[in-house]
Short mmCIF file of C-alpha atoms and ligand atoms in Angstrom, two decimals:
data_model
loop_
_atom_site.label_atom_id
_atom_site.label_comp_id
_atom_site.label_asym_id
_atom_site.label_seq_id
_atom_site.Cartn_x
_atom_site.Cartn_y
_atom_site.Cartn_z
CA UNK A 351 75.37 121.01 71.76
CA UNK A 352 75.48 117.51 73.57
CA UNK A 353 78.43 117.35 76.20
CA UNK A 354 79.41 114.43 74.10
CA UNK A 355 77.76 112.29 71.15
CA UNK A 356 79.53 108.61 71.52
CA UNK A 357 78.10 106.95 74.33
CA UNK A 358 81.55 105.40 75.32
CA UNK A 359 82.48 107.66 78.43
CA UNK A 360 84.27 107.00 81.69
CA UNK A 361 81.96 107.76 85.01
CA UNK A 362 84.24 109.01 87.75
CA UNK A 363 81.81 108.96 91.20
CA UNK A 364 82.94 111.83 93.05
CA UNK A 365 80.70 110.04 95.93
CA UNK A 366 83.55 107.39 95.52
CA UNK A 367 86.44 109.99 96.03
CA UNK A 368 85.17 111.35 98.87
CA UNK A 369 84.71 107.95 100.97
CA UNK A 370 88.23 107.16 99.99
CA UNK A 371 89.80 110.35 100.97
CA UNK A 372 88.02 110.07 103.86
CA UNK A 373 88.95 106.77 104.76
CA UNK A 374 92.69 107.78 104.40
CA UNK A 375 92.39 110.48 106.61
CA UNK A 376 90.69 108.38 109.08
CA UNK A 377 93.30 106.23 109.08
CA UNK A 378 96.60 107.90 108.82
CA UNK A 379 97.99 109.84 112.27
CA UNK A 380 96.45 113.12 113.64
CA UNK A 381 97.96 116.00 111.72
CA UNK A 382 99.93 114.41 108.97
CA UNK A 383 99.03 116.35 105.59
CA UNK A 384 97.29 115.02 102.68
CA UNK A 385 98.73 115.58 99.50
CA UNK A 386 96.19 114.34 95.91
CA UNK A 387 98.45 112.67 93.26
CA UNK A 388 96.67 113.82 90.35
CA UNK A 389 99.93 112.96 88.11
CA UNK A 390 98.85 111.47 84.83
CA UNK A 391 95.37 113.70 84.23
CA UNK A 392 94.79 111.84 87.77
CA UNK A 393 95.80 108.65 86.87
CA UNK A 394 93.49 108.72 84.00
CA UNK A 395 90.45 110.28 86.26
CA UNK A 396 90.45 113.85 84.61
CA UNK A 397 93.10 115.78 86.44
CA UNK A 398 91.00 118.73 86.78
CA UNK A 399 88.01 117.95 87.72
CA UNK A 400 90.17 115.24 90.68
CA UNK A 401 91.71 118.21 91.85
CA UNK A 402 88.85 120.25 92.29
CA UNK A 403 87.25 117.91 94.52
CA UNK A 404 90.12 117.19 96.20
CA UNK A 405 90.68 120.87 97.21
CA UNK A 406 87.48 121.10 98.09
CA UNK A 407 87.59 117.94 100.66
CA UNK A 408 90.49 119.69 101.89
CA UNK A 409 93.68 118.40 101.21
CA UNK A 410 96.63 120.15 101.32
CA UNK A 411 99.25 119.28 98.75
CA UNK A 412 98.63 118.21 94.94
CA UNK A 413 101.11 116.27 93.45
CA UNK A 414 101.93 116.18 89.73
CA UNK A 415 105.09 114.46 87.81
CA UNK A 416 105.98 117.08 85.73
CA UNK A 417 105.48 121.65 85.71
CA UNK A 418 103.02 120.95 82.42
CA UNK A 419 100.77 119.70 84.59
CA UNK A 420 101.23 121.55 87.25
CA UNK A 421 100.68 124.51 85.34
CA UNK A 422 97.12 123.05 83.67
CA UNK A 423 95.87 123.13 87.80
CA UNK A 424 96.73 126.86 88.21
CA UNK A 425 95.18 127.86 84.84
CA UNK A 426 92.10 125.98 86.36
CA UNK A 427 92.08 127.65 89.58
CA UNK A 428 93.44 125.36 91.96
CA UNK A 429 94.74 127.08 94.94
CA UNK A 430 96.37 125.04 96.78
CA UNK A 431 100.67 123.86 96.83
CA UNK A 432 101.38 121.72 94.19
CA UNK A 433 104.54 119.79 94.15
CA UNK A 434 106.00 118.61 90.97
CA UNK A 435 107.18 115.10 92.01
CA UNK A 436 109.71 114.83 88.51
CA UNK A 437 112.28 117.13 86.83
CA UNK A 438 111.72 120.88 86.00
CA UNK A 439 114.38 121.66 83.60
CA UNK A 440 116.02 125.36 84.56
CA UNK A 441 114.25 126.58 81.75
CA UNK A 442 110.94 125.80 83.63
CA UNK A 443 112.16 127.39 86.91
CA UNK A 444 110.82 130.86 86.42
CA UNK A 445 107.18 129.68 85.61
CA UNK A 446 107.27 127.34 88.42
CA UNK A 447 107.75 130.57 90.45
CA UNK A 448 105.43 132.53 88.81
CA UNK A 449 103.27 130.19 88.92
CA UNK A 450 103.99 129.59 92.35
CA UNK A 451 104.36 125.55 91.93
CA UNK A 452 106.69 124.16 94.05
CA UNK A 453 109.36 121.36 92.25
CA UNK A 454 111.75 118.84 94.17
CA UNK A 455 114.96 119.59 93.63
CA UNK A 456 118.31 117.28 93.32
CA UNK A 457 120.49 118.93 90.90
CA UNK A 458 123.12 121.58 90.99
CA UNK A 459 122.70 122.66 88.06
CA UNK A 460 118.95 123.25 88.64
CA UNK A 461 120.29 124.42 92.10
CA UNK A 462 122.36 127.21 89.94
CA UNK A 463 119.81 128.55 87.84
CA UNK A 464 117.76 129.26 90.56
CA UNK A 465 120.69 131.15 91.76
CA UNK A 466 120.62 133.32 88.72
CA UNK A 467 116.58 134.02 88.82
CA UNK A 468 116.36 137.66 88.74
CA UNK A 469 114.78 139.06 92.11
CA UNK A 470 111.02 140.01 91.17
CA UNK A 471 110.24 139.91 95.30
CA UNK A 472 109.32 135.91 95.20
CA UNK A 473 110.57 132.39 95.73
CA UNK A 474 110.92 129.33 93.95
CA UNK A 475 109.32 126.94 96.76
CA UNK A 476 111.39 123.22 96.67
CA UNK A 477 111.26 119.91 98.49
CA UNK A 478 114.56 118.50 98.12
CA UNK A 479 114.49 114.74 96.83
CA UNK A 480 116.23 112.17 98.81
CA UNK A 481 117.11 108.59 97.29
CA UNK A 482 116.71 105.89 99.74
CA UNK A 483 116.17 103.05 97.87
CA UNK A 484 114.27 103.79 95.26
CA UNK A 485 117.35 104.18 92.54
CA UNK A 486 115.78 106.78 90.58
CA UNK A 487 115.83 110.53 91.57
CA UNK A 488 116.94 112.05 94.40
CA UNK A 489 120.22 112.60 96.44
CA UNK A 490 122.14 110.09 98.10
CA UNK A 491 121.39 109.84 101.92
CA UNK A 492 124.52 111.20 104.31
CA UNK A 493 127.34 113.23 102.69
CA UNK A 494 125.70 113.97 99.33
CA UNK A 495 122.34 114.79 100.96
CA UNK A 496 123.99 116.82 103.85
CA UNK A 497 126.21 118.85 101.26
CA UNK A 498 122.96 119.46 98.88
CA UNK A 499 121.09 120.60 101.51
CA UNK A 500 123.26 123.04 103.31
CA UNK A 501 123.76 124.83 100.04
CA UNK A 502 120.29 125.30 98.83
CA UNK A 503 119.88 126.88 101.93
CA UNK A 504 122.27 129.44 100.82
CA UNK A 505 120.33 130.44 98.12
CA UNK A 506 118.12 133.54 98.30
CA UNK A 507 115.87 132.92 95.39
CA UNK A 508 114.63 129.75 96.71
CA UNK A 509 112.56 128.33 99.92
CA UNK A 510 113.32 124.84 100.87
CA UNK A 511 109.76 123.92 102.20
CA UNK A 512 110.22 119.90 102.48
CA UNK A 513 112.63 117.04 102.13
CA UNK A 514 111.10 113.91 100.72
CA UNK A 515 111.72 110.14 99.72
CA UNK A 516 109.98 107.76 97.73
CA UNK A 517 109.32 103.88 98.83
CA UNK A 518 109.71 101.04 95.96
CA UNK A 519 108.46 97.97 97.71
CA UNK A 520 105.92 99.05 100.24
CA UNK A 521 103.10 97.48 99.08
CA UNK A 522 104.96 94.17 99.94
CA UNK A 523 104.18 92.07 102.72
CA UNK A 524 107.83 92.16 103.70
CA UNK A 525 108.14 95.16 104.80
CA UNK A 526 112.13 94.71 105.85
CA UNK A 527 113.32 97.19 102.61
CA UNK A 528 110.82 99.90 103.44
CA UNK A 529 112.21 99.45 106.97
CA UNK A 530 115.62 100.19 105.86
CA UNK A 531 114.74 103.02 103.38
CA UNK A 532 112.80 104.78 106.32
CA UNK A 533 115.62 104.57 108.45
CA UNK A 534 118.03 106.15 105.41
CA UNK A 535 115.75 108.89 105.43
CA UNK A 536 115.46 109.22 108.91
CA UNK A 537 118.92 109.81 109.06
CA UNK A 538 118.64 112.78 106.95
CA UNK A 539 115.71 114.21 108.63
CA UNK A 540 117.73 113.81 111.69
CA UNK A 541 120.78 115.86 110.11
CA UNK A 542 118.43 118.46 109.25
CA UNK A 543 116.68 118.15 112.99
CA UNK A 544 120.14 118.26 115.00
CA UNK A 545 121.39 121.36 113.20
CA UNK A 546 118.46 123.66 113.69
CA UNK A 547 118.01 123.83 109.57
CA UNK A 548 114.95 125.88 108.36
CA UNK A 549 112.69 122.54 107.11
CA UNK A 550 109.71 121.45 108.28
CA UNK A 551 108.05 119.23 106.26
CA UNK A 552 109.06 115.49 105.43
CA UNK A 553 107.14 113.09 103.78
CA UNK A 554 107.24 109.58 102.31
CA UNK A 555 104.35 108.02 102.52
CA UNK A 556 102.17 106.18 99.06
CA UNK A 557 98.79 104.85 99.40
CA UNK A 558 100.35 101.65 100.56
CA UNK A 559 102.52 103.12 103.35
CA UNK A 560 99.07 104.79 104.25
CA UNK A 561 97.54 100.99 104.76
CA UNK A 562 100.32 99.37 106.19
CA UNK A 563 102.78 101.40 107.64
CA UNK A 564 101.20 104.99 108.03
CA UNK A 565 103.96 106.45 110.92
CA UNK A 566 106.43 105.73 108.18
CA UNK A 567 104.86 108.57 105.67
CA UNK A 568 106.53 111.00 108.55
CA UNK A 569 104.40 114.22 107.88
CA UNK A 570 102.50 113.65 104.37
CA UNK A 571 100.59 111.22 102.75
CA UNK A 572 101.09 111.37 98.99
CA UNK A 573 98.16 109.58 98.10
CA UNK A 574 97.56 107.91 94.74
CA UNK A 575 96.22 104.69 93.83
CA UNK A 576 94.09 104.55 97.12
CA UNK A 577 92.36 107.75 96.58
CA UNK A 578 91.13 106.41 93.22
CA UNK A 579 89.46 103.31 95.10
CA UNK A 580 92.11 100.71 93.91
CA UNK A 581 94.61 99.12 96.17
CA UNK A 582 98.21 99.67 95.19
CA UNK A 583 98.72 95.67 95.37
CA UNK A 584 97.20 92.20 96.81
CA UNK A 585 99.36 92.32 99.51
CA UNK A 586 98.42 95.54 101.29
CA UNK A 587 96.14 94.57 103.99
CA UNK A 588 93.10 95.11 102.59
CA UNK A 589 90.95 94.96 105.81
CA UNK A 590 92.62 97.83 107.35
CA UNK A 591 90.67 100.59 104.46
CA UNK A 592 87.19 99.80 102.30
CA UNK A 593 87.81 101.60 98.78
CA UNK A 594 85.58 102.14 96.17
CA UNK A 595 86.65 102.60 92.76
CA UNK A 596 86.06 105.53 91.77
CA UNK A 597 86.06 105.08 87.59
CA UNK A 598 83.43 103.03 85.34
CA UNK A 599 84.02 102.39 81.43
CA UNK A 600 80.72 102.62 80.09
CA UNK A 601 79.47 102.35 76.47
CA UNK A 602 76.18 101.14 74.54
CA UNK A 603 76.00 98.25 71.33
CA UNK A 604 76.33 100.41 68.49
CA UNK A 605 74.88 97.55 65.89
CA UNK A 606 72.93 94.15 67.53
CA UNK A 607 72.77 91.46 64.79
CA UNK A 608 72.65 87.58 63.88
CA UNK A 609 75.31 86.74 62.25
CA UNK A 610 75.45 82.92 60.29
CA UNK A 611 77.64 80.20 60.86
CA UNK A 612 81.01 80.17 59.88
CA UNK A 613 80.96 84.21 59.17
CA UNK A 614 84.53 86.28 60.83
CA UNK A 615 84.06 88.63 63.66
CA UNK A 616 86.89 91.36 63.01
CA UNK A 617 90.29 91.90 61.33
CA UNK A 618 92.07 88.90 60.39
CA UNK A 619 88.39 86.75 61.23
CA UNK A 620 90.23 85.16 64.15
CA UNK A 621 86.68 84.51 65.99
CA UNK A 622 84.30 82.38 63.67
CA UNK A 623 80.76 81.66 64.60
CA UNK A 624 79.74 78.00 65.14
CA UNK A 625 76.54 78.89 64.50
CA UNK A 626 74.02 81.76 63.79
CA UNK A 627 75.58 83.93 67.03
CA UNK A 628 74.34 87.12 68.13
CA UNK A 629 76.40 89.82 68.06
CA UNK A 630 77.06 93.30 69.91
CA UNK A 631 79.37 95.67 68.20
CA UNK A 632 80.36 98.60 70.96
CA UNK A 633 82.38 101.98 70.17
CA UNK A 634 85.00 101.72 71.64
CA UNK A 635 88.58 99.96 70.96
CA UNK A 636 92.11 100.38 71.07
CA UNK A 637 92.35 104.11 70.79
CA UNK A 638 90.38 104.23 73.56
CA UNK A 639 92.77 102.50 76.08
CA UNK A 640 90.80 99.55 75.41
CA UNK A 641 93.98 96.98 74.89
CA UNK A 642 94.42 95.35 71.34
CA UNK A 643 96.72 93.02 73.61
CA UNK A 644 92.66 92.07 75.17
CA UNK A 645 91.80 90.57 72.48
CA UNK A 646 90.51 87.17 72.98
CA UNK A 647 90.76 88.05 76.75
CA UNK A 648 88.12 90.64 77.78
CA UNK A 649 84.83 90.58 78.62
CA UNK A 650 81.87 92.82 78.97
CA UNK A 651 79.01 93.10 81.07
CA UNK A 652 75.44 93.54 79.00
CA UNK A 653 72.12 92.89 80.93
CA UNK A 654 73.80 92.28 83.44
CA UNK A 655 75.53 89.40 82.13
CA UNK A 656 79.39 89.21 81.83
CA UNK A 657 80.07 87.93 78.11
CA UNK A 658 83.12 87.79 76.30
CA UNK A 659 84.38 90.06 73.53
CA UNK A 660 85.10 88.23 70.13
CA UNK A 661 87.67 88.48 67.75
CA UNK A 662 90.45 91.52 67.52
CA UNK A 663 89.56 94.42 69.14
CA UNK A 664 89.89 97.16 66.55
CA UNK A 665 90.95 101.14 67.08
CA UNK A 666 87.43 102.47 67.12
CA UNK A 667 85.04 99.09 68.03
CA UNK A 668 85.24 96.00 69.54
CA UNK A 669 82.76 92.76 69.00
CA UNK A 670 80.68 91.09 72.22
CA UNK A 671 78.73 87.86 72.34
CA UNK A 672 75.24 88.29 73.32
CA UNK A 673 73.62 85.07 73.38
CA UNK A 674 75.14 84.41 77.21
CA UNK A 675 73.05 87.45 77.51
CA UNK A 676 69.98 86.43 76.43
CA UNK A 677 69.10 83.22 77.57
CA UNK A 678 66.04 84.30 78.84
CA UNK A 679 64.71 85.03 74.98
CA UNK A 680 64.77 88.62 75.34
CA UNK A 681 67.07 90.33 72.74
CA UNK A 682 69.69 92.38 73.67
CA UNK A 683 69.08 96.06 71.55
CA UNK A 684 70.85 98.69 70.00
CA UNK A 685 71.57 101.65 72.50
CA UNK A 686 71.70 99.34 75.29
CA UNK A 687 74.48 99.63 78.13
CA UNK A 688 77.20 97.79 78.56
CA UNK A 689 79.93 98.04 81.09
CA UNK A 690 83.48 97.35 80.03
CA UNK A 691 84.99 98.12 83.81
CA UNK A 692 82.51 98.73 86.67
CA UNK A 693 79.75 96.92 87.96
CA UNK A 694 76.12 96.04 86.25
CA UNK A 695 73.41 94.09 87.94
CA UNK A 696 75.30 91.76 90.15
CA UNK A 697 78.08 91.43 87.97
CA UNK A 698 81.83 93.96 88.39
CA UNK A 699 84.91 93.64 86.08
CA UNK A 700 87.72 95.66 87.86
CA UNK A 701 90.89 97.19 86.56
CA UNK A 702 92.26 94.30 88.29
CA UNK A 703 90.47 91.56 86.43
CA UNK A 704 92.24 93.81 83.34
CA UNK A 705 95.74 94.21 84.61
CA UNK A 706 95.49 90.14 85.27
CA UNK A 707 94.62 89.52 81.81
CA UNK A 708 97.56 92.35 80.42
CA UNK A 709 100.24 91.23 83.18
CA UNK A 710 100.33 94.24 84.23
CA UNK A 711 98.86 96.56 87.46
CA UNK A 712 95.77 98.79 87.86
CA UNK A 713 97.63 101.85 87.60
CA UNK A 714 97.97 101.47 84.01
CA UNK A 715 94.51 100.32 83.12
CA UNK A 716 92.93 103.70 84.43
CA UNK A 717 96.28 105.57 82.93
CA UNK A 718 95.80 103.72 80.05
CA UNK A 719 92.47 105.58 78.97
CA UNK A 720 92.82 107.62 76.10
CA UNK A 721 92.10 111.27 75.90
CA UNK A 722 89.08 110.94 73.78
CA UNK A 723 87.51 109.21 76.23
CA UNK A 724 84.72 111.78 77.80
CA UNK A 725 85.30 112.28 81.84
CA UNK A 726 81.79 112.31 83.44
CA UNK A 727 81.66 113.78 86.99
CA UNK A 728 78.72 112.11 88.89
CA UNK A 729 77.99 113.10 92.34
CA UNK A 730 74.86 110.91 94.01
CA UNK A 731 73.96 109.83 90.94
CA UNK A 732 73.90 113.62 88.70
CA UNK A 733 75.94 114.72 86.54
CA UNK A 734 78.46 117.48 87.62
CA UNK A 735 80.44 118.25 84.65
CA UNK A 736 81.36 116.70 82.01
CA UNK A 737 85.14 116.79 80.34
CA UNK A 738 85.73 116.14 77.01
CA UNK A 739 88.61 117.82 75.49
CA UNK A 740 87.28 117.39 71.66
CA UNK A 741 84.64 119.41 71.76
C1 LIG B 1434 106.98 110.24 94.22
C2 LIG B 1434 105.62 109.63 94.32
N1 LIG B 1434 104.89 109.80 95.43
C3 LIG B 1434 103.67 109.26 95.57
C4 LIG B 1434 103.09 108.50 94.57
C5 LIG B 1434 101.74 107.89 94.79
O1 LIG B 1434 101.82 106.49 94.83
P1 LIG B 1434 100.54 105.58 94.94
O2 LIG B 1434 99.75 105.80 93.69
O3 LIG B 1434 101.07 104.21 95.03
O4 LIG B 1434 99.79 106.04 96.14
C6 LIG B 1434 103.82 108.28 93.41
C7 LIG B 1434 103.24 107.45 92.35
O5 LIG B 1434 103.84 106.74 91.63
C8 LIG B 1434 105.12 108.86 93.27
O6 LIG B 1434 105.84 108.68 92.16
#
């Protein structure tokens, strides 16, 4: 049996990974860990197979937001620490330490549950989460903090391995708000410093703290976007690390055809030729990740031409012009390639160009991609693996 029959798949270079990971650890401070945020089945990469290569470049964290996916790592035999970023109910405390996946904590009544583990020799690892800024989880920096702190140290079933923030505007050029956050947190770390407490790790550093600001991350790098070959905004400096995205949307015309004039392309016929047009239909559409809200908007590179896709974009297809394509008189033919993100020839469309044209950011173009979608691992140009959770 084929890997996978639909020739819509999403290439993830592993060659790609590497140069970024490396180019993070080249530029962050001697010693600061490295922690892969493979959150969101690695922001849409394939969690697993991310994660794999990750460990095997040698990082030394994984990050996930919730113990689901932590868990899906262990079954597939990552070793290394994973933190769960988000909220693990109590009810998902005695996995975690099973497990041995390590969960931020900023809750007492999480705090008391793991109070009432029964003793079976181990520890539930935790960073405790600090809100400096960020308005969303985490514990209140001075008092509140201090209080939370002191008192998860009291507690036998757990480990407190790190204390860790989260920055909401560092990919700014202004970095005055980051500024202040670090210095919130600082003031915790201090706490924790000037009373001898049994914490050693602090971190709060994203991909773009990594660019700009890298002493600011204090002892971890929790690196998303950037390891994925996307920068986390426009106004990172962009100079300071070369990325290369790491995912492709690939697929190949399904049906190439000459359609009249003044015959619909797609539901509700809002693209009419003007003339006998060629046509590419391609297999791949909404359900794919592949935007409805694009309609009328994307494009599509075919022979290494960038043409534009007609009409509604359906669940399972999607309509491209080819004439742009073939201008030189040579048809364009069924089975042949056609990039949807990625480069061809001399032309690229980026999950940039698609965030622009969806108001929205490149995160959610590669988080966007739908299960279905086949994962294929290439490493110099070979396949590694393939994942493709239908089949
Ligand atoms: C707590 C936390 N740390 C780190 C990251 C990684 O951020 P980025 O993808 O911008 O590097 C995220 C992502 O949203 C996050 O929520």
């Amino acid at each position: 049996m084929e890997a996978y029959y639909r020739a819509t798949r999403a290439e993830i270079s592993l060659d790609a990974l590497r140069v970024n990971l490396t180019a993070f650890r080249q530029a962050i401070p001697e010693g600061m860990l490295m922690m892969a945020s493979v959150k969101a089945n690695a922001y849409g990469h394939g969690a697993v197979g991310i994660a794999r290569e990750a460990e095997a470049f040698g990082v030394d964290y994984m990050g996930v937001a919730f113990l689901d996916e932590a868990i899906q790592l262990r079954q597939a035999g990552i070793t290394k620490p994973i933190l769960v970023l988000g909220y693990v109910p109590p009810a998902g405390l005695a996995a975690a330490r099973d497990y041995g996946i390590t969960i931020a904590l900023f809750r007492y009544d999480v705090l008391d549950a793991a109070a009432t583990l029964p003793d079976n020799g181990k520890q539930l690892a935790v960073h405790i989460k600090i809100d400096s800024g960020m308005g969303r989880l985490g514990m209140l920096p001075g008092e509140e903090a201090q209080r939370f702190i002191e008192r998860a140290l009291t507690i036998k079933q757990l480990r407190v391995d790190g204390l860790f923030t989260h920055y909401s505007k560092a990919d700014e050029l202004d970095k005055s708000y980051t500024e202040q956050q670090y210095e919130r947190f600082n003031g915790v770390v201090d706490y924790v410093r000037n009373h001898s407490l049994p914490i050693s790790l602090f971190h709060a550093a994203n991909s773009a703290t990594g660019i700009d600001t890298p002493s600011w991350g204090h002892g971890m790098l929790r690196l998303g976007i950037g390891m994925y070959g996307l920068y986390p905004s426009a106004e990172v400096n962009q100079q300071q690390i070369k990325l290369e995205p790491v995912m492709s949307l690939k697929t190949a015309v399904a049906m190439a055809k000459t359609a009249p004039g003044n015959w619909g392309i797609s539901y509700g016929a809002r693209y009419v030729t003007s003339g006998s047009e060629r046509i590419g239909t391609l297999p791949i559409g909404y359900a794919d990740g592949f935007s409805r809200m694009l309609s009328g908007k994307a494009e599509a590179i075919v022979r290494g031409t960038r043409v534009p896709v007609l009409g509604t974009i359906c669940m399972d297809q999607c309509m491209i012009a080819l004439d742009p394509a073939e201008q030189d008189g040579i048809q364009v033919q069924a089975d042949d390639e056609v990039v949807i993100m990625g480069r061809q020839g001399n032309e690229t469309i980026t999950a940039d160009d698609i965030a622009d044209k969806l108001g929205t950011i490149n995160y959610e173009i590669t988080c966007m991609l739908a299960a279905r979608v086949p994962r294929v691992f290439v490493r110099n140009g070979v396949v590694q693996s393939v994942s493709n959770p239908l089949l």
